[in-house]
PDB file of C-alpha atoms in Angstrom:
ATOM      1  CA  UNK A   1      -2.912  -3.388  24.250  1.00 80.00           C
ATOM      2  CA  UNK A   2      -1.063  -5.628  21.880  1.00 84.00           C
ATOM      3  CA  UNK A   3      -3.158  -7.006  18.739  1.00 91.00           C
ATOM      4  CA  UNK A   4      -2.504  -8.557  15.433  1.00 95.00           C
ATOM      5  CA  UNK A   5      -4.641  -8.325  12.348  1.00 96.00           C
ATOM      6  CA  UNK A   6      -5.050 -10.857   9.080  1.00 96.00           C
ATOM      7  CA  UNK A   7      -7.865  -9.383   7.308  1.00 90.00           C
ATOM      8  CA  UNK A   8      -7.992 -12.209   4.651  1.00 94.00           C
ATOM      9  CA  UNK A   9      -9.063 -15.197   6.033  1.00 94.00           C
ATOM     10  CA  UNK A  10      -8.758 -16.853   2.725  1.00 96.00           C
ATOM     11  CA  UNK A  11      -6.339 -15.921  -0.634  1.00 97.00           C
ATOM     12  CA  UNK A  12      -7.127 -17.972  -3.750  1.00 97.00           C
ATOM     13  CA  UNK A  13      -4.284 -18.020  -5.848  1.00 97.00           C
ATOM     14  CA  UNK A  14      -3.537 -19.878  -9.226  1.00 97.00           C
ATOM     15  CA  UNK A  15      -0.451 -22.190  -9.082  1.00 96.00           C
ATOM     16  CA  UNK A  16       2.926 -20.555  -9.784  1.00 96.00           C
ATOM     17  CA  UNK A  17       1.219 -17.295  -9.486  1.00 97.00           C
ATOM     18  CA  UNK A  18       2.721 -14.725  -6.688  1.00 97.00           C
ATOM     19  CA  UNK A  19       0.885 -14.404  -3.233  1.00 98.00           C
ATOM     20  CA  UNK A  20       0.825 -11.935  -0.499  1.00 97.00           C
ATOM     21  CA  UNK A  21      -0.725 -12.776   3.131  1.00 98.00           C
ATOM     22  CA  UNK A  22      -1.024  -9.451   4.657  1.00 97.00           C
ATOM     23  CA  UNK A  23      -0.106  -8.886   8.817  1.00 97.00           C
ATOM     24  CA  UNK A  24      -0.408  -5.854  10.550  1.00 97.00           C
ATOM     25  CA  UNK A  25      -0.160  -5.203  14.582  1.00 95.00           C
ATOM     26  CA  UNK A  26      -0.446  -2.947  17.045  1.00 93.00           C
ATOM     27  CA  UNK A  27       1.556  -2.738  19.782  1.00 89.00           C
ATOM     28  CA  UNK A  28       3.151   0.142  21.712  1.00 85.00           C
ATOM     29  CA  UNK A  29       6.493  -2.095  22.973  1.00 86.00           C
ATOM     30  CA  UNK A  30       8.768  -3.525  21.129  1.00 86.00           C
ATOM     31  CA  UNK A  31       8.130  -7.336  19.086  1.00 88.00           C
ATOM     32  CA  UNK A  32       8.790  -9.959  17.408  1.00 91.00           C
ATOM     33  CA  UNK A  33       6.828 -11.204  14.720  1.00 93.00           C
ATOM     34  CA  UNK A  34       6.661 -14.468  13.019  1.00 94.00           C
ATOM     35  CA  UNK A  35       4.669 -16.316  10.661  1.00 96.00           C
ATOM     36  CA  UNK A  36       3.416 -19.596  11.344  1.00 95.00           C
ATOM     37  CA  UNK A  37       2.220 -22.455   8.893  1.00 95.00           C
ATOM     38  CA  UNK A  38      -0.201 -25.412   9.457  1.00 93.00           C
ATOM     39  CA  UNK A  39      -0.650 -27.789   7.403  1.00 92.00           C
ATOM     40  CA  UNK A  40      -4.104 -29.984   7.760  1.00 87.00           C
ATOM     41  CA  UNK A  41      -4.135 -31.736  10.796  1.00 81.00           C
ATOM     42  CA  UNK A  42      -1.124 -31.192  11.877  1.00 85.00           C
ATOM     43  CA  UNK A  43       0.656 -29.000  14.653  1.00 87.00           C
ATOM     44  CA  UNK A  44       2.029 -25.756  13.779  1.00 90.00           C
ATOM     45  CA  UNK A  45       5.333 -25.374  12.139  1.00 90.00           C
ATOM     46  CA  UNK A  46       7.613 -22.034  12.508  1.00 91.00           C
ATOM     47  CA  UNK A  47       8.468 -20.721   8.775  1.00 94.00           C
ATOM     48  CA  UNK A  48       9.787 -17.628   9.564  1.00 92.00           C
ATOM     49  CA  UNK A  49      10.858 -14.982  12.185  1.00 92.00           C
ATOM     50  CA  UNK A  50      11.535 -11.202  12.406  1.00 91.00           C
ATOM     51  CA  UNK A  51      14.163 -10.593  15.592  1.00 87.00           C
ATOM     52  CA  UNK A  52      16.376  -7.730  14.685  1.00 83.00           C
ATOM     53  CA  UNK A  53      18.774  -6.591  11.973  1.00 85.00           C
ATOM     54  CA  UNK A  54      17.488  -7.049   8.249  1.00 87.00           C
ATOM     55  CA  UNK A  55      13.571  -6.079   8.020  1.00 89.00           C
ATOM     56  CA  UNK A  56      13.419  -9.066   4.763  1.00 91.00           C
ATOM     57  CA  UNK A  57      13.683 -12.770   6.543  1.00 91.00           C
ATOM     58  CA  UNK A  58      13.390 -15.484   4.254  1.00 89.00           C
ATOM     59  CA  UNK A  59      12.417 -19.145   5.052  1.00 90.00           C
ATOM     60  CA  UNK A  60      14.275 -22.133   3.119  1.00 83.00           C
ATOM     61  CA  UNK A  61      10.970 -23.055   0.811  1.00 88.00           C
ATOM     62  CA  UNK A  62      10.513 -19.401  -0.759  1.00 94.00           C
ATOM     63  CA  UNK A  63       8.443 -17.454   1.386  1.00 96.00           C
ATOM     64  CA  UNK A  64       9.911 -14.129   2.270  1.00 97.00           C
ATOM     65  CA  UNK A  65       8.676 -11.526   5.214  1.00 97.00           C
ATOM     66  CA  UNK A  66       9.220  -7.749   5.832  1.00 95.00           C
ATOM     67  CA  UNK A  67       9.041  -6.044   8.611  1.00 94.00           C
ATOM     68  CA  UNK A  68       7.712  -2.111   7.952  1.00 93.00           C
ATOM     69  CA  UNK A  69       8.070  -0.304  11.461  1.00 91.00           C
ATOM     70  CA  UNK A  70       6.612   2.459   9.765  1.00 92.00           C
ATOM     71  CA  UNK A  71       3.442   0.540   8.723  1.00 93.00           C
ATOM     72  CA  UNK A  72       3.164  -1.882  11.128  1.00 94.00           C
ATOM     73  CA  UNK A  73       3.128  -4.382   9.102  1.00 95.00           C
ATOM     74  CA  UNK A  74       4.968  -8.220   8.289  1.00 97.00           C
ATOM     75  CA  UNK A  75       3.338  -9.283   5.684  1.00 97.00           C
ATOM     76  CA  UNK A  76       4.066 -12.798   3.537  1.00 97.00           C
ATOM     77  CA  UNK A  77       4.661 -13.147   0.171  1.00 97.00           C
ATOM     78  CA  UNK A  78       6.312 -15.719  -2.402  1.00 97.00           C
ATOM     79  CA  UNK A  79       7.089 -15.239  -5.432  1.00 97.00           C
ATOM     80  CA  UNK A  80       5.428 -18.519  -7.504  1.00 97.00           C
ATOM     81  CA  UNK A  81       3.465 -20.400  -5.097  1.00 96.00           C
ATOM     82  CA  UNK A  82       2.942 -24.710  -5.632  1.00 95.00           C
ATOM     83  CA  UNK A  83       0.074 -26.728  -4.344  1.00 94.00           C
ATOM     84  CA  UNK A  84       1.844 -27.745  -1.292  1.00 94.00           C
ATOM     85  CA  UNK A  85       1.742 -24.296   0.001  1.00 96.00           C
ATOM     86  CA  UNK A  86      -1.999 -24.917   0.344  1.00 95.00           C
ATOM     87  CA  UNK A  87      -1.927 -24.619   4.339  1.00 96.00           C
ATOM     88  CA  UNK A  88      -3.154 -21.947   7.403  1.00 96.00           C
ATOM     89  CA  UNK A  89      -0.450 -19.416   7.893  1.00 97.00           C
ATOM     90  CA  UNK A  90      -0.517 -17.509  11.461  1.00 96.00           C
ATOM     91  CA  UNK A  91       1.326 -14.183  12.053  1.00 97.00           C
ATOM     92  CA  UNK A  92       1.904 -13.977  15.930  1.00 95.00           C
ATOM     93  CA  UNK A  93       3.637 -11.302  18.012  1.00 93.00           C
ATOM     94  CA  UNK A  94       5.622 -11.726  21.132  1.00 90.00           C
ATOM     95  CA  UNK A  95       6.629  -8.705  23.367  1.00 86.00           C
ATOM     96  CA  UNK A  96       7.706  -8.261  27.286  1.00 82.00           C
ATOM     97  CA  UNK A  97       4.876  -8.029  30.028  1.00 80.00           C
ATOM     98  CA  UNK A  98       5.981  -8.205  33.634  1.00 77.00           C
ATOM     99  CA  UNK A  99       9.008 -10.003  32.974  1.00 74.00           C
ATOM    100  CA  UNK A 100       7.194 -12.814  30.663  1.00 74.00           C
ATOM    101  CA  UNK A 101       7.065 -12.654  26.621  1.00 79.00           C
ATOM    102  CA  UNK A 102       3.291 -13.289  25.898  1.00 83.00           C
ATOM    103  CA  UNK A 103       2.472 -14.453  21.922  1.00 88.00           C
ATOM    104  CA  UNK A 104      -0.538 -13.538  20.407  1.00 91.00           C
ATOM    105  CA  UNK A 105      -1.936 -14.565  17.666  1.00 94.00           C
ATOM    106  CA  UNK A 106      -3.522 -13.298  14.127  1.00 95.00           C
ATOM    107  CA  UNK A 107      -6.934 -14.916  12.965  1.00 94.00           C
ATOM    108  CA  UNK A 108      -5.192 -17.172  10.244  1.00 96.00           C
ATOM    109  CA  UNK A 109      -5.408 -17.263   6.488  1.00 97.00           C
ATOM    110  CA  UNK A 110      -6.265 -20.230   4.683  1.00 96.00           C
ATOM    111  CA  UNK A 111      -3.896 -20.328   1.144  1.00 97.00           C
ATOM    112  CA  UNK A 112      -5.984 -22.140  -1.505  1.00 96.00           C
ATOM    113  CA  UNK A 113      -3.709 -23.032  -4.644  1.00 95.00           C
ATOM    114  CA  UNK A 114      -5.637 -23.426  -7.874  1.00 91.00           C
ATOM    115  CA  UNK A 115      -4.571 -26.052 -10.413  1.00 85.00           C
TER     116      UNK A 115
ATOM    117  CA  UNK B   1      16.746 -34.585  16.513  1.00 68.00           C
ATOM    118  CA  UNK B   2      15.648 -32.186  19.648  1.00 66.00           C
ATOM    119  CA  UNK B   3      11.248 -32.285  19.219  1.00 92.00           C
ATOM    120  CA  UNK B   4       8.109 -31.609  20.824  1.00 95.00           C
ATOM    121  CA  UNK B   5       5.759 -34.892  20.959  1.00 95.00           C
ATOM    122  CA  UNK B   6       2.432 -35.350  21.019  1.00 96.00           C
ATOM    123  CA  UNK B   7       0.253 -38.530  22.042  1.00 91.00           C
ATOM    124  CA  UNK B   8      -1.602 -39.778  21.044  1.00 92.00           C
ATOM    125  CA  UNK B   9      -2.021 -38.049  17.485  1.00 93.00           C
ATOM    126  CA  UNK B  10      -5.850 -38.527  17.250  1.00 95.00           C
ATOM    127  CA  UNK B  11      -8.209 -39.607  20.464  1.00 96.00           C
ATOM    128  CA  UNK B  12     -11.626 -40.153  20.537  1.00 97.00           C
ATOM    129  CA  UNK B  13     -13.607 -39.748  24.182  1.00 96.00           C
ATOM    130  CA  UNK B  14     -17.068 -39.689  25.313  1.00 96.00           C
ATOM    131  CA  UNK B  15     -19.221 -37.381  26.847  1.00 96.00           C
ATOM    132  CA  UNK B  16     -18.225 -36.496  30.253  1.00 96.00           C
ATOM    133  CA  UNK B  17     -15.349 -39.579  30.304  1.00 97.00           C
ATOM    134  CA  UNK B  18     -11.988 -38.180  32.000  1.00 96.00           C
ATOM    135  CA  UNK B  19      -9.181 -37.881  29.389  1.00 97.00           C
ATOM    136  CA  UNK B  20      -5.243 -37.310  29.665  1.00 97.00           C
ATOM    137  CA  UNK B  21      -3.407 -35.909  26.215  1.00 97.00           C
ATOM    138  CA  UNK B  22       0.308 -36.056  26.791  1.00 97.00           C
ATOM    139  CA  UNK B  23       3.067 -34.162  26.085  1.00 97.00           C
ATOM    140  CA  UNK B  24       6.996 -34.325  26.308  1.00 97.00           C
ATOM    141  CA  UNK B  25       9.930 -32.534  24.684  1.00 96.00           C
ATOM    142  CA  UNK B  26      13.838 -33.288  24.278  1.00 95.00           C
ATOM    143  CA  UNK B  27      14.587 -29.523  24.086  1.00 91.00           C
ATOM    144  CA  UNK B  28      15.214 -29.448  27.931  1.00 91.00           C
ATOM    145  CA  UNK B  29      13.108 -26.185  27.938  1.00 91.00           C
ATOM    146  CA  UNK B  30      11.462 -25.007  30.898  1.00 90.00           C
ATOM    147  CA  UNK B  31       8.755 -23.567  29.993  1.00 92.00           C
ATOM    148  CA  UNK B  32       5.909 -25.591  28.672  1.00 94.00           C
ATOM    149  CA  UNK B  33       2.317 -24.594  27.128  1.00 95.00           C
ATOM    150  CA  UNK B  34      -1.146 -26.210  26.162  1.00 97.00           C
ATOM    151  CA  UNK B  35      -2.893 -24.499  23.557  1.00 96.00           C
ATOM    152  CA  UNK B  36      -6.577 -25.122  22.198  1.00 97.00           C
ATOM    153  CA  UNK B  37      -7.173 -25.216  18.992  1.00 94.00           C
ATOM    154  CA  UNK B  38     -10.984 -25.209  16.858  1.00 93.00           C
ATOM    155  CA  UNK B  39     -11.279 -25.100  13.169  1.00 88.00           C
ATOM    156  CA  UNK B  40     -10.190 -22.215  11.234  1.00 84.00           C
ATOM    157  CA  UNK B  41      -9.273 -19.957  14.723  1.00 90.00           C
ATOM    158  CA  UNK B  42      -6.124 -19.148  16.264  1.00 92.00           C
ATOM    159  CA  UNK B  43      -4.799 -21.124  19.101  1.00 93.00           C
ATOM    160  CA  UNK B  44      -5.899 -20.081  22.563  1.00 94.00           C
ATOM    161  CA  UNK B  45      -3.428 -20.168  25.203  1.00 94.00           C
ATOM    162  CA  UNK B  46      -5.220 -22.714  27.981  1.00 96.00           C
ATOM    163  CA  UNK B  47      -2.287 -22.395  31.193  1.00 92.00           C
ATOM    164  CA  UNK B  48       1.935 -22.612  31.153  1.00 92.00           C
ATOM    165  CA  UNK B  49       4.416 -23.586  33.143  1.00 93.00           C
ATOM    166  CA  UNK B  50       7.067 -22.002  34.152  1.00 89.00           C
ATOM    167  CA  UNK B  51       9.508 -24.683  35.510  1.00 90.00           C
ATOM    168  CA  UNK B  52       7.130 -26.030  38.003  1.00 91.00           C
ATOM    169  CA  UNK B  53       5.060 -22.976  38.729  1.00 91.00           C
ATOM    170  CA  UNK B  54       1.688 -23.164  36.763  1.00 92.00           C
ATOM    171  CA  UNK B  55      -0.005 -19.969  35.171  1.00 90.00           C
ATOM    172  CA  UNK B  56      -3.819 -20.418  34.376  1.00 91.00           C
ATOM    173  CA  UNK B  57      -5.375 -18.044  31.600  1.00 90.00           C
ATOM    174  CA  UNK B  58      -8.254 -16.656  33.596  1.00 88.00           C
ATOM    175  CA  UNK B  59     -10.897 -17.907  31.243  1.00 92.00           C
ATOM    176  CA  UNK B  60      -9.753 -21.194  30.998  1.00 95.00           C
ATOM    177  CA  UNK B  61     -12.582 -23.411  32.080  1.00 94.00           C
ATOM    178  CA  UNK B  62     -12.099 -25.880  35.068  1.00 94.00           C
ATOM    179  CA  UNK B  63     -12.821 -28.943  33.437  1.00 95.00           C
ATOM    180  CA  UNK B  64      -9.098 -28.874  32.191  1.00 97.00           C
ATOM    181  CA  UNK B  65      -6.282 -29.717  34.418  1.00 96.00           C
ATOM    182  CA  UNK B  66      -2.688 -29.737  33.817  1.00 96.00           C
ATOM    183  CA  UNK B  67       0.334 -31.415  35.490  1.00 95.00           C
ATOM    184  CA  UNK B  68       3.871 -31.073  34.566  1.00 96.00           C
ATOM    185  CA  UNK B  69       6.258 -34.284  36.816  1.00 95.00           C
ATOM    186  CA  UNK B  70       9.204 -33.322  35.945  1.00 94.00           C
ATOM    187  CA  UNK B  71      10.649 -30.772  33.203  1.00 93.00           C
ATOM    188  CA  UNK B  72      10.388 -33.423  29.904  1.00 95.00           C
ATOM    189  CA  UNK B  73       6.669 -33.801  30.470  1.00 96.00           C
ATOM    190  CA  UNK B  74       3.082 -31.982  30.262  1.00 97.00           C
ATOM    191  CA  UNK B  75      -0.146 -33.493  30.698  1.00 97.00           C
ATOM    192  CA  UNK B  76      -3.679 -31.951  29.705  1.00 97.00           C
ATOM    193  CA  UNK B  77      -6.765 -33.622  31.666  1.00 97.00           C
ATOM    194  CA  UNK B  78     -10.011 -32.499  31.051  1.00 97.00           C
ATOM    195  CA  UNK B  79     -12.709 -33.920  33.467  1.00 97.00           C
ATOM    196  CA  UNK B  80     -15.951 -34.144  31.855  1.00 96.00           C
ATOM    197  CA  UNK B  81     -15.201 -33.351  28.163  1.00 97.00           C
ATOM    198  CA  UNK B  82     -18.244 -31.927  26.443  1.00 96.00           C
ATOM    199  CA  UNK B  83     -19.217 -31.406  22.668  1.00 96.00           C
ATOM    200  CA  UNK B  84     -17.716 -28.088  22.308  1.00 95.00           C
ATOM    201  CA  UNK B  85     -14.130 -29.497  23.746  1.00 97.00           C
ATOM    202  CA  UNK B  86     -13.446 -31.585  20.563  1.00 97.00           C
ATOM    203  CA  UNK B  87     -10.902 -29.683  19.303  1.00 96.00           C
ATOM    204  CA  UNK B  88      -6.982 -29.939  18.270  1.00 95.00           C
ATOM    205  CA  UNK B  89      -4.837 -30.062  21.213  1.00 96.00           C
ATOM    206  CA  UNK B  90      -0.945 -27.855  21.211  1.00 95.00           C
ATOM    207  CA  UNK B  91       1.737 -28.370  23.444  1.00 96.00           C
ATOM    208  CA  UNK B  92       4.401 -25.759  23.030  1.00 95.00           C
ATOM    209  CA  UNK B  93       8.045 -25.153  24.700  1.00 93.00           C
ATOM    210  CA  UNK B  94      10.422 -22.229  25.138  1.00 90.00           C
ATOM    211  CA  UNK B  95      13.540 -21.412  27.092  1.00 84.00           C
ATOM    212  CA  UNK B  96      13.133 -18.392  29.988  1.00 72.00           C
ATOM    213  CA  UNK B  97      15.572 -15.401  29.162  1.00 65.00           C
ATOM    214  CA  UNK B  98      16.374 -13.685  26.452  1.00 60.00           C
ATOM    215  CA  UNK B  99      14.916 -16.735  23.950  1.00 61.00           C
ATOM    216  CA  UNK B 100      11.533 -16.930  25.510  1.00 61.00           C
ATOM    217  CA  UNK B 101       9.344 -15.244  22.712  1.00 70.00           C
ATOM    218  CA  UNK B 102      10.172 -18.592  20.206  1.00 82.00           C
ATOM    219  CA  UNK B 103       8.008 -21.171  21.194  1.00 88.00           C
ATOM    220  CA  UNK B 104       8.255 -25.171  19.324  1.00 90.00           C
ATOM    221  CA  UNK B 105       5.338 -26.610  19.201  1.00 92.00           C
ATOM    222  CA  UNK B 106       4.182 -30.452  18.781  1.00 93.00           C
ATOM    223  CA  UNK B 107       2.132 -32.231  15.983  1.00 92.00           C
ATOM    224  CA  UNK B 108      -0.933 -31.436  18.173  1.00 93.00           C
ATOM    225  CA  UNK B 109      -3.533 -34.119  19.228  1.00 95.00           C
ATOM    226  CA  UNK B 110      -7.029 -33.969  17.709  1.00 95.00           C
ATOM    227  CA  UNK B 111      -9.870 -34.711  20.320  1.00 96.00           C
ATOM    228  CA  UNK B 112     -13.173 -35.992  19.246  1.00 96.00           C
ATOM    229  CA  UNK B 113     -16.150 -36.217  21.656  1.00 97.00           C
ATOM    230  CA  UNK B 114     -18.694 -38.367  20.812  1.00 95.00           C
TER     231      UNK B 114
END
């Protein structure tokens, strides 16, 4: 069975300091992995997506992702982080069953920016 | 621009009075989703369709209904909304084929339940 893991469900980080939002998965197909961000009360927003080809995918505000096949992992990082990154980033994972992708979903982590 | 929208954006119901959260999308995409939503979780996936053929998650309760007329729209109803419904609301699209894992989703509609 497939199953993605965020084991921080928060990360307090000062502003402009770097931040890492750690993903790992299991899964014994072949994915694709994405992070998700949601800012308060709103829907969720796609900021970033792992398909093929380069294992770094970057999104247009400064968060960067790589995918380690090795370590099963896709974790998030930027490199100087502002207070409107404060938000609830998903990692999600779709693969092929029976014909249909299915997308599953990691617990969330809340990114609190310090002043 | 090609979206996913949501109305309304915020909708307060009573206990046990019927309630219809809409849903339509200018992506042309055929397959549409309803996701639930509670604080600080994941989404959970509710039911899709797939054109017009409708997939229920087998623990989806049966106090929520869905109907898709036609391929632009998606509606949620859920019969006798209780406490532990309120909740924010998804609606999601993707293509079928190769595309299918990439879903769009809309601004979400937050239910209260009074």
């Amino acid at each position: 069975a497939q199953s993605v893991t965020q084991l921080d469900s928060q990360v307090p980080v000062f502003e402009e300091a770097p931040v890492e939002l750690r993903c790992n998965y299991s899964s014994s197909v072949s994915v694709y992995l994405f992070w998700y961000v949601q800012y308060p009360n709103q829907g969720l927003q796609l900021l970033l997506k792992y398909l093929s080809g380069s294992t770094l995918v970057e999104s247009i505000n400064g968060f960067e992702a790589e995918f380690n096949k090795s370590q099963t992992s896709f974790h998030l990082r930027k490199p100087s982080v502002h207070i409107s990154d404060t938000a609830e980033y998903f990692c999600a994972v779709s693969y092929l069953e029976d014909s249909n992708y299915q997308l599953i979903w990691g617990a969330g982590t809340k990114l609190i920016i310090k002043p | 621009d090609a979206m996913v929208i949501q109305n309304p954006r915020y909708q307060v119901t009573q206990f046990g009075k019927p309630v219809t959260l809409s849903c339509s999308q200018t992506l042309n995409h055929n397959v549409m989703y309803w996701y639930q939503q509670k604080s600080s979780q994941a989404p959970k996936l509710l039911f899709h369709y797939y054109d017009k053929d409708f997939n229920n998650e087998a623990d989806t309760p049966d106090n929520f209904q869905s109907r898709r007329p036609n391929t632009s729209f998606c509606f949620l109803d859920i019969r006798s909304p209780g406490l532990g419904d309120a909740a924010m609301y998804l609606c999601a699209t993707s293509t079928s084929g190769t595309d299918t894992y990439e879903q769009y989703f809309g601004p979400g509609t937050r239910l209260t339940v009074t």
